[in-house]
């Protein structure tokens, strides 16, 4: 038997679907609080010393956290090439806006303290705000559009074609449901950033973070509930017609897809997936409670659970779809027909099994070394504090 045949093709596809979810959730759990802190910066810190405290809570770790974003993109490219080609083409302008905003973050961190002028530093503070708030919003907008389906079709040779003018591709993303999903993401990550600040900062910064984080958590919870109702009664879902060929070649045009069913029928077929939204609501509710009652580490952990539940809800609700087509349902990409080859997925899995534990252990060690609160005295008197 050939080595890669030890694990069946259909199982490898599911494993890589799960691993992609792990990478995206890992990005939200780690770099999510970095973006949240950046978006909160102008509002929770008023003086230069306070803003330096806030920046130093994430300054030493944000680069490592962003690795999850790079790994997610790499996993999409290697494990799901059609998904990479179609999504990155269709969301090109949105991706450009996100990347432009993310570029402001390292520049802001590195250049903010190069000069003492108030205008100079205030400008970079608002750049850090944009670098946190814009991605937090647009990532949610992208998810909202995926749930509705993206206006693409595949030609006979699997070349993706998008309908509409180039500029309309971006404007079309800003539809009401997608904006609601964006607000859920925005509120969720700002609440996560507030929870991080309760662990790493102290004094008036934490008081402001708790107040704003509470409102952001309520926004995320309300938006999540409204999105669920909207999905049930106002958004067309997708379903495979007949049995899926889980071990077949990766050609989406071989599948028959029906549009117009409710996404929530997934909960009739797989009732156990209801645990995901339940965890989302539970985590958010307990994080809000922690923000109001003075919790620190527990609040951060509850916030992470809420994010895990919300993102898992999207993936489990859509399974096996990963990118539906709104204009040609037959072109929709699913777990069963949009992956790389059997051998490619196996080799990638072997590499992941070897290196993922190393990355996790190193990350845990970094957080252990950098654990503890950041104080105003520390950032103003320590010459090693560069932020």
Protein backbone atom coordinates (compact mmCIF):
# COMPACT_ATOMS: atom_id res chain seq x y z
CA UNK A 1 0.00 0.00 0.00
CA UNK A 2 1.23 3.50 -0.83
CA UNK A 3 1.90 5.42 2.37
CA UNK A 4 -0.57 8.26 1.77
CA UNK A 5 -3.37 5.75 1.26
CA UNK A 6 -3.24 4.94 4.96
CA UNK A 7 -5.69 7.83 5.37
CA UNK A 8 -8.60 7.97 2.94
CA UNK A 9 -9.06 10.97 0.67
CA UNK A 10 -12.43 11.91 2.16
CA UNK A 11 -11.03 11.81 5.70
CA UNK A 12 -8.07 13.97 4.70
CA UNK A 13 -10.45 16.51 3.22
CA UNK A 14 -12.38 16.73 6.46
CA UNK A 15 -9.15 16.93 8.48
CA UNK A 16 -7.94 19.87 6.40
CA UNK A 17 -11.32 21.55 6.63
CA UNK A 18 -10.98 21.27 10.41
CA UNK A 19 -7.37 22.47 10.34
CA UNK A 20 -8.34 25.49 8.28
CA UNK A 21 -10.93 26.28 10.93
CA UNK A 22 -8.27 25.85 13.64
CA UNK A 23 -5.98 28.33 11.88
CA UNK A 24 -8.72 30.91 11.37
CA UNK A 25 -9.93 30.56 14.96
CA UNK A 26 -6.34 30.70 16.18
CA UNK A 27 -5.92 33.97 14.29
CA UNK A 28 -9.07 35.41 15.85
CA UNK A 29 -8.12 34.28 19.37
CA UNK A 30 -4.61 35.75 19.24
CA UNK A 31 -4.32 38.53 16.67
CA UNK A 32 -7.98 39.31 17.39
CA UNK A 33 -7.15 40.94 20.72
CA UNK A 34 -4.30 42.85 19.02
CA UNK A 35 -6.79 44.34 16.56
CA UNK A 36 -9.24 44.98 19.37
CA UNK A 37 -6.64 46.81 21.43
CA UNK A 38 -5.63 48.90 18.42
CA UNK A 39 -9.24 49.87 17.78
CA UNK A 40 -9.72 50.77 21.46
CA UNK A 41 -6.48 52.75 21.76
CA UNK A 42 -7.79 56.32 21.23
CA UNK A 43 -10.71 55.72 23.58
CA UNK A 44 -9.26 53.86 26.56
CA UNK A 45 -6.05 55.90 26.81
CA UNK A 46 -6.04 59.70 26.90
CA UNK A 47 -2.48 60.69 27.83
CA UNK A 48 0.71 59.71 26.03
CA UNK A 49 1.80 57.55 28.96
CA UNK A 50 -1.54 55.72 28.98
CA UNK A 51 -1.33 55.09 25.24
CA UNK A 52 2.18 53.75 25.59
CA UNK A 53 0.89 51.33 28.23
CA UNK A 54 -1.86 50.12 25.90
CA UNK A 55 0.53 49.72 22.97
CA UNK A 56 3.04 47.82 25.12
CA UNK A 57 0.40 45.28 26.13
CA UNK A 58 0.43 43.95 22.55
CA UNK A 59 3.71 45.31 21.17
CA UNK A 60 5.85 42.27 22.05
CA UNK A 61 3.37 39.65 20.76
CA UNK A 62 1.44 41.05 17.80
CA UNK A 63 3.94 39.87 15.17
CA UNK A 64 3.84 36.30 16.42
CA UNK A 65 0.03 36.40 16.58
CA UNK A 66 -0.19 37.55 12.97
CA UNK A 67 1.59 34.36 11.89
CA UNK A 68 -1.78 32.60 12.24
CA UNK A 69 -3.13 34.85 9.48
CA UNK A 70 -0.22 33.93 7.20
CA UNK A 71 -0.62 30.23 8.00
CA UNK A 72 -4.34 30.45 7.20
CA UNK A 73 -3.67 32.01 3.81
CA UNK A 74 -0.96 29.45 3.11
CA UNK A 75 -3.26 26.58 4.07
CA UNK A 76 -5.98 27.87 1.72
CA UNK A 77 -3.43 28.14 -1.10
CA UNK A 78 -2.00 24.65 -0.59
CA UNK A 79 -5.00 22.62 0.57
CA UNK A 80 -7.84 24.40 -1.25
CA UNK A 81 -6.43 25.96 -4.48
CA UNK A 82 -9.84 26.70 -6.08
CA UNK A 83 -10.95 28.45 -2.89
CA UNK A 84 -7.78 30.54 -2.90
CA UNK A 85 -8.18 31.47 -6.56
CA UNK A 86 -11.88 32.32 -6.40
CA UNK A 87 -11.99 34.09 -3.03
CA UNK A 88 -8.84 36.15 -3.44
CA UNK A 89 -9.99 37.24 -6.91
CA UNK A 90 -13.52 38.12 -5.88
CA UNK A 91 -12.51 39.84 -2.66
CA UNK A 92 -9.50 41.58 -4.23
CA UNK A 93 -10.45 45.14 -3.30
CA UNK A 94 -11.55 44.09 0.19
CA UNK A 95 -8.25 42.22 0.66
CA UNK A 96 -6.38 45.31 -0.51
CA UNK A 97 -8.16 47.47 2.07
CA UNK A 98 -7.42 44.92 4.83
CA UNK A 99 -3.75 44.64 3.88
CA UNK A 100 -3.38 48.42 3.63
CA UNK A 101 -4.84 48.72 7.13
CA UNK A 102 -2.62 45.94 8.48
CA UNK A 103 0.45 47.64 7.00
CA UNK A 104 -0.31 50.66 9.17
CA UNK A 105 0.09 48.55 12.29
CA UNK A 106 3.82 47.68 12.10
CA UNK A 107 4.62 51.15 10.82
CA UNK A 108 2.65 52.67 13.69
CA UNK A 109 4.39 50.51 16.28
CA UNK A 110 7.86 51.28 14.92
CA UNK A 111 7.53 54.99 14.19
CA UNK A 112 5.19 56.32 16.89
CA UNK A 113 7.92 56.89 19.46
CA UNK A 114 10.56 58.15 17.03
CA UNK A 115 9.48 61.73 17.73
CA UNK A 116 8.05 63.45 20.81
CA UNK A 117 5.56 65.73 19.08
CA UNK A 118 1.94 65.31 20.18
CA UNK A 119 0.60 65.64 16.62
CA UNK A 120 3.07 63.04 15.36
CA UNK A 121 2.15 60.50 18.02
CA UNK A 122 -1.56 61.20 17.80
CA UNK A 123 -1.46 60.57 14.05
CA UNK A 124 0.18 57.19 14.52
CA UNK A 125 -2.29 56.34 17.28
CA UNK A 126 -5.13 56.81 14.80
CA UNK A 127 -3.19 54.74 12.28
CA UNK A 128 -3.12 51.93 14.85
CA UNK A 129 -6.87 52.41 15.32
CA UNK A 130 -7.42 51.95 11.57
CA UNK A 131 -5.08 48.93 11.56
CA UNK A 132 -7.28 47.28 14.18
CA UNK A 133 -10.80 48.46 13.39
CA UNK A 134 -10.86 48.06 9.60
CA UNK A 135 -9.75 44.39 9.46
CA UNK A 136 -12.06 43.54 12.38
CA UNK A 137 -14.99 44.92 10.39
CA UNK A 138 -14.10 43.65 6.91
CA UNK A 139 -13.34 40.10 8.01
CA UNK A 140 -16.91 39.90 9.28
CA UNK A 141 -18.24 41.48 6.09
CA UNK A 142 -16.45 38.78 4.10
CA UNK A 143 -18.04 36.03 6.20
CA UNK A 144 -21.47 37.60 5.69
CA UNK A 145 -20.97 37.52 1.92
CA UNK A 146 -19.80 33.91 1.97
CA UNK A 147 -22.99 32.91 3.77
CA UNK A 148 -25.04 34.61 1.05
CA UNK A 149 -22.99 33.24 -1.82
CA UNK A 150 -20.49 35.01 -4.05
CA UNK A 151 -21.39 36.03 -7.64
CA UNK A 152 -18.99 33.82 -9.58
CA UNK A 153 -19.27 30.95 -12.01
CA UNK A 154 -16.77 28.42 -13.30
CA UNK A 155 -16.19 27.83 -16.99
CA UNK A 156 -15.79 24.30 -18.34
CA UNK A 157 -12.04 24.53 -17.76
CA UNK A 158 -12.69 25.71 -14.15
CA UNK A 159 -11.73 29.32 -14.79
CA UNK A 160 -13.60 31.61 -12.32
CA UNK A 161 -15.63 34.45 -13.82
CA UNK A 162 -17.20 37.22 -11.73
CA UNK A 163 -20.27 39.15 -12.75
CA UNK A 164 -20.46 42.95 -12.59
CA UNK A 165 -18.05 45.84 -12.94
CA UNK A 166 -14.75 45.78 -11.06
CA UNK A 167 -15.67 48.55 -8.61
CA UNK A 168 -19.08 46.98 -8.01
CA UNK A 169 -17.40 43.88 -6.58
CA UNK A 170 -16.36 45.87 -3.54
CA UNK A 171 -19.54 47.93 -3.22
CA UNK A 172 -21.60 44.78 -3.57
CA UNK A 173 -19.88 43.33 -0.51
CA UNK A 174 -21.32 46.14 1.60
CA UNK A 175 -24.85 44.77 1.71
CA UNK A 176 -27.02 44.87 4.85
CA UNK A 177 -26.49 41.28 6.02
CA UNK A 178 -22.74 41.45 5.41
CA UNK A 179 -22.52 44.72 7.34
CA UNK A 180 -24.39 43.07 10.22
CA UNK A 181 -21.83 40.25 10.18
CA UNK A 182 -19.12 42.90 10.13
CA UNK A 183 -20.58 44.51 13.24
CA UNK A 184 -20.63 41.13 14.99
CA UNK A 185 -16.94 40.66 14.17
CA UNK A 186 -16.13 44.25 15.17
CA UNK A 187 -17.91 44.02 18.51
CA UNK A 188 -16.52 40.56 19.22
CA UNK A 189 -12.88 41.54 18.65
CA UNK A 190 -13.14 44.85 20.50
CA UNK A 191 -14.62 43.02 23.46
CA UNK A 192 -11.71 40.57 23.19
CA UNK A 193 -9.26 43.47 23.15
CA UNK A 194 -10.93 44.92 26.25
CA UNK A 195 -10.64 41.55 27.99
CA UNK A 196 -6.92 41.47 27.15
CA UNK A 197 -6.44 44.94 28.62
CA UNK A 198 -8.02 43.83 31.90
CA UNK A 199 -5.26 41.23 32.15
CA UNK A 200 -2.32 43.37 31.01
CA UNK A 201 -3.13 46.95 32.13
CA UNK A 202 -4.41 48.60 35.29
CA UNK A 203 -6.15 51.66 36.66
CA UNK A 204 -8.24 54.00 34.55
CA UNK A 205 -7.30 52.21 31.32
CA UNK A 206 -8.94 49.05 32.57
CA UNK A 207 -12.01 50.94 33.78
CA UNK A 208 -12.53 52.45 30.33
CA UNK A 209 -11.84 49.14 28.63
CA UNK A 210 -14.43 47.38 30.79
CA UNK A 211 -17.09 49.97 29.96
CA UNK A 212 -16.48 49.95 26.21
CA UNK A 213 -15.90 46.20 26.08
CA UNK A 214 -19.26 45.57 27.75
CA UNK A 215 -21.10 47.54 25.07
CA UNK A 216 -19.10 45.86 22.30
CA UNK A 217 -19.95 42.45 23.73
CA UNK A 218 -23.63 43.33 23.81
CA UNK A 219 -23.39 44.51 20.20
CA UNK A 220 -21.78 41.22 19.19
CA UNK A 221 -24.38 39.13 21.02
CA UNK A 222 -27.33 41.07 19.63
CA UNK A 223 -25.88 41.00 16.12
CA UNK A 224 -25.19 37.26 16.36
CA UNK A 225 -28.80 36.58 17.41
CA UNK A 226 -30.20 38.82 14.67
CA UNK A 227 -27.97 37.17 12.07
CA UNK A 228 -29.33 33.78 13.08
CA UNK A 229 -32.91 34.95 12.63
CA UNK A 230 -31.99 36.56 9.31
CA UNK A 231 -30.38 33.33 8.11
CA UNK A 232 -33.50 31.41 9.05
CA UNK A 233 -36.00 33.64 7.26
CA UNK A 234 -34.21 35.97 4.86
CA UNK A 235 -31.09 34.34 3.40
CA UNK A 236 -31.11 31.54 0.83
CA UNK A 237 -28.92 28.63 1.79
CA UNK A 238 -27.41 25.84 -0.29
CA UNK A 239 -27.60 22.06 -0.26
CA UNK A 240 -26.11 19.22 -2.25
CA UNK A 241 -28.57 17.27 -4.36
CA UNK A 242 -28.05 13.56 -3.85
CA UNK A 243 -25.08 11.89 -2.22
CA UNK A 244 -21.72 13.63 -2.30
CA UNK A 245 -18.78 11.88 -3.96
CA UNK A 246 -16.37 12.36 -1.08
CA UNK A 247 -13.46 10.53 -2.74
CA UNK A 248 -13.89 11.97 -6.21
CA UNK A 249 -11.76 14.32 -8.26
CA UNK A 250 -11.71 18.00 -7.34
CA UNK A 251 -14.15 19.35 -9.90
CA UNK A 252 -17.04 21.41 -8.50
CA UNK A 253 -18.97 21.12 -11.77
CA UNK A 254 -19.55 17.43 -11.07
CA UNK A 255 -21.84 18.24 -8.14
CA UNK A 256 -25.50 19.20 -8.19
CA UNK A 257 -26.36 22.06 -5.82
CA UNK A 258 -29.73 23.42 -4.81
CA UNK A 259 -30.19 27.05 -3.77
CA UNK A 260 -33.13 28.36 -1.77
CA UNK A 261 -33.09 26.02 1.20
CA UNK A 262 -32.47 27.32 4.70
CA UNK A 263 -28.97 27.10 6.11
CA UNK A 264 -30.59 26.05 9.38
CA UNK A 265 -31.62 22.70 7.91
CA UNK A 266 -28.09 21.69 8.87
CA UNK A 267 -29.29 21.62 12.47
CA UNK A 268 -32.02 19.13 11.56
CA UNK A 269 -29.50 16.80 9.93
CA UNK A 270 -26.78 17.28 12.56
CA UNK A 271 -28.44 18.47 15.79
CA UNK A 272 -25.17 18.24 17.71
CA UNK A 273 -23.77 21.30 15.91
CA UNK A 274 -26.14 23.48 17.98
CA UNK A 275 -23.41 23.36 20.62
CA UNK A 276 -21.42 25.90 18.55
CA UNK A 277 -23.88 28.84 18.77
CA UNK A 278 -24.61 27.85 22.38
CA UNK A 279 -20.91 28.20 23.20
CA UNK A 280 -20.85 31.50 21.31
CA UNK A 281 -23.65 32.98 23.40
CA UNK A 282 -22.34 31.46 26.64
CA UNK A 283 -18.79 32.73 26.11
CA UNK A 284 -19.94 36.22 25.18
CA UNK A 285 -22.39 36.45 28.08
CA UNK A 286 -19.81 35.31 30.61
CA UNK A 287 -17.17 37.63 29.16
CA UNK A 288 -19.57 40.56 29.51
CA UNK A 289 -20.27 39.49 33.08
CA UNK A 290 -16.54 39.32 33.76
CA UNK A 291 -16.00 42.79 32.34
CA UNK A 292 -18.72 44.15 34.62
CA UNK A 293 -17.66 42.30 37.78
CA UNK A 294 -13.89 42.72 37.61
CA UNK A 295 -12.74 39.39 36.20
CA UNK A 296 -9.39 39.24 34.44
CA UNK A 297 -7.99 35.94 33.13
CA UNK A 298 -11.39 34.26 33.35
CA UNK A 299 -12.90 37.08 31.29
CA UNK A 300 -10.29 36.61 28.59
CA UNK A 301 -10.91 32.85 28.51
CA UNK A 302 -14.67 33.31 28.27
CA UNK A 303 -14.12 35.78 25.44
CA UNK A 304 -12.03 33.20 23.62
CA UNK A 305 -14.79 30.63 24.07
CA UNK A 306 -17.33 33.05 22.60
CA UNK A 307 -15.16 33.69 19.55
CA UNK A 308 -14.61 29.94 19.12
CA UNK A 309 -18.35 29.33 19.23
CA UNK A 310 -19.27 32.10 16.79
CA UNK A 311 -16.69 31.17 14.15
CA UNK A 312 -17.43 27.45 14.55
CA UNK A 313 -21.12 28.20 14.02
CA UNK A 314 -20.40 29.54 10.53
CA UNK A 315 -18.25 26.58 9.50
CA UNK A 316 -20.55 23.89 10.89
CA UNK A 317 -23.67 25.54 9.47
CA UNK A 318 -22.20 25.71 5.96
CA UNK A 319 -20.54 22.27 5.85
CA UNK A 320 -19.74 20.87 3.33
CA UNK A 321 -19.81 24.22 1.49
CA UNK A 322 -16.81 26.51 1.75
CA UNK A 323 -17.71 29.09 -0.93
CA UNK A 324 -21.19 28.97 -2.51
CA UNK A 325 -21.94 30.66 -5.84
CA UNK A 326 -24.99 32.93 -5.84
CA UNK A 327 -25.37 33.06 -9.64
CA UNK A 328 -24.44 29.48 -10.55
CA UNK A 329 -24.97 27.13 -7.59
CA UNK A 330 -23.35 24.27 -9.53
CA UNK A 331 -20.05 26.18 -9.36
CA UNK A 332 -20.13 26.26 -5.56
CA UNK A 333 -17.00 24.97 -3.84
CA UNK A 334 -17.37 22.24 -1.24
CA UNK A 335 -15.07 20.21 0.97
CA UNK A 336 -15.49 17.27 -1.41
CA UNK A 337 -14.56 18.93 -4.70
CA UNK A 338 -12.21 21.88 -4.07
CA UNK A 339 -9.18 20.31 -2.39
CA UNK A 340 -5.68 19.47 -3.50
CA UNK A 341 -4.73 15.89 -4.33
CA UNK A 342 -4.71 13.00 -1.90
CA UNK A 343 -0.89 12.97 -1.76
CA UNK A 344 -0.63 16.74 -1.26
CA UNK A 345 -3.04 16.73 1.68
CA UNK A 346 -1.21 13.79 3.26
CA UNK A 347 2.24 15.38 2.99
CA UNK A 348 0.87 18.64 4.40
CA UNK A 349 -0.68 16.75 7.30
CA UNK A 350 2.63 15.07 8.14
CA UNK A 351 4.37 18.47 8.16
CA UNK A 352 1.60 19.94 10.32
CA UNK A 353 1.78 17.10 12.85
CA UNK A 354 5.51 17.74 13.22
CA UNK A 355 5.63 21.52 13.32
CA UNK A 356 2.31 22.60 14.84
CA UNK A 357 3.19 21.33 18.35
CA UNK A 358 6.52 23.16 18.11
CA UNK A 359 4.76 26.41 17.21
CA UNK A 360 2.24 25.98 20.03
CA UNK A 361 4.94 25.21 22.60
CA UNK A 362 7.02 28.19 21.53
CA UNK A 363 3.97 30.47 21.62
CA UNK A 364 3.09 29.25 25.11
CA UNK A 365 6.66 29.89 26.26
CA UNK A 366 6.61 33.44 24.85
CA UNK A 367 3.38 34.28 26.67
CA UNK A 368 4.76 32.80 29.90
CA UNK A 369 7.90 34.94 29.67
CA UNK A 370 5.93 38.10 28.85
CA UNK A 371 3.18 37.53 31.41
CA UNK A 372 2.37 40.29 33.86
CA UNK A 373 0.90 43.78 33.85
CA UNK A 374 2.30 46.77 31.99
CA UNK A 375 2.45 49.92 34.14
CA UNK A 376 3.03 53.60 33.40
CA UNK A 377 6.17 53.61 35.55
CA UNK A 378 7.55 50.72 33.54
CA UNK A 379 7.06 52.29 30.12
CA UNK A 380 8.24 55.76 31.14
CA UNK A 381 11.32 54.72 33.11
CA UNK A 382 12.50 51.66 31.18
CA UNK A 383 14.74 52.56 28.26
CA UNK A 384 14.10 49.12 26.73
CA UNK A 385 10.42 50.01 26.22
CA UNK A 386 10.49 51.14 22.59
CA UNK A 387 6.75 51.59 22.01
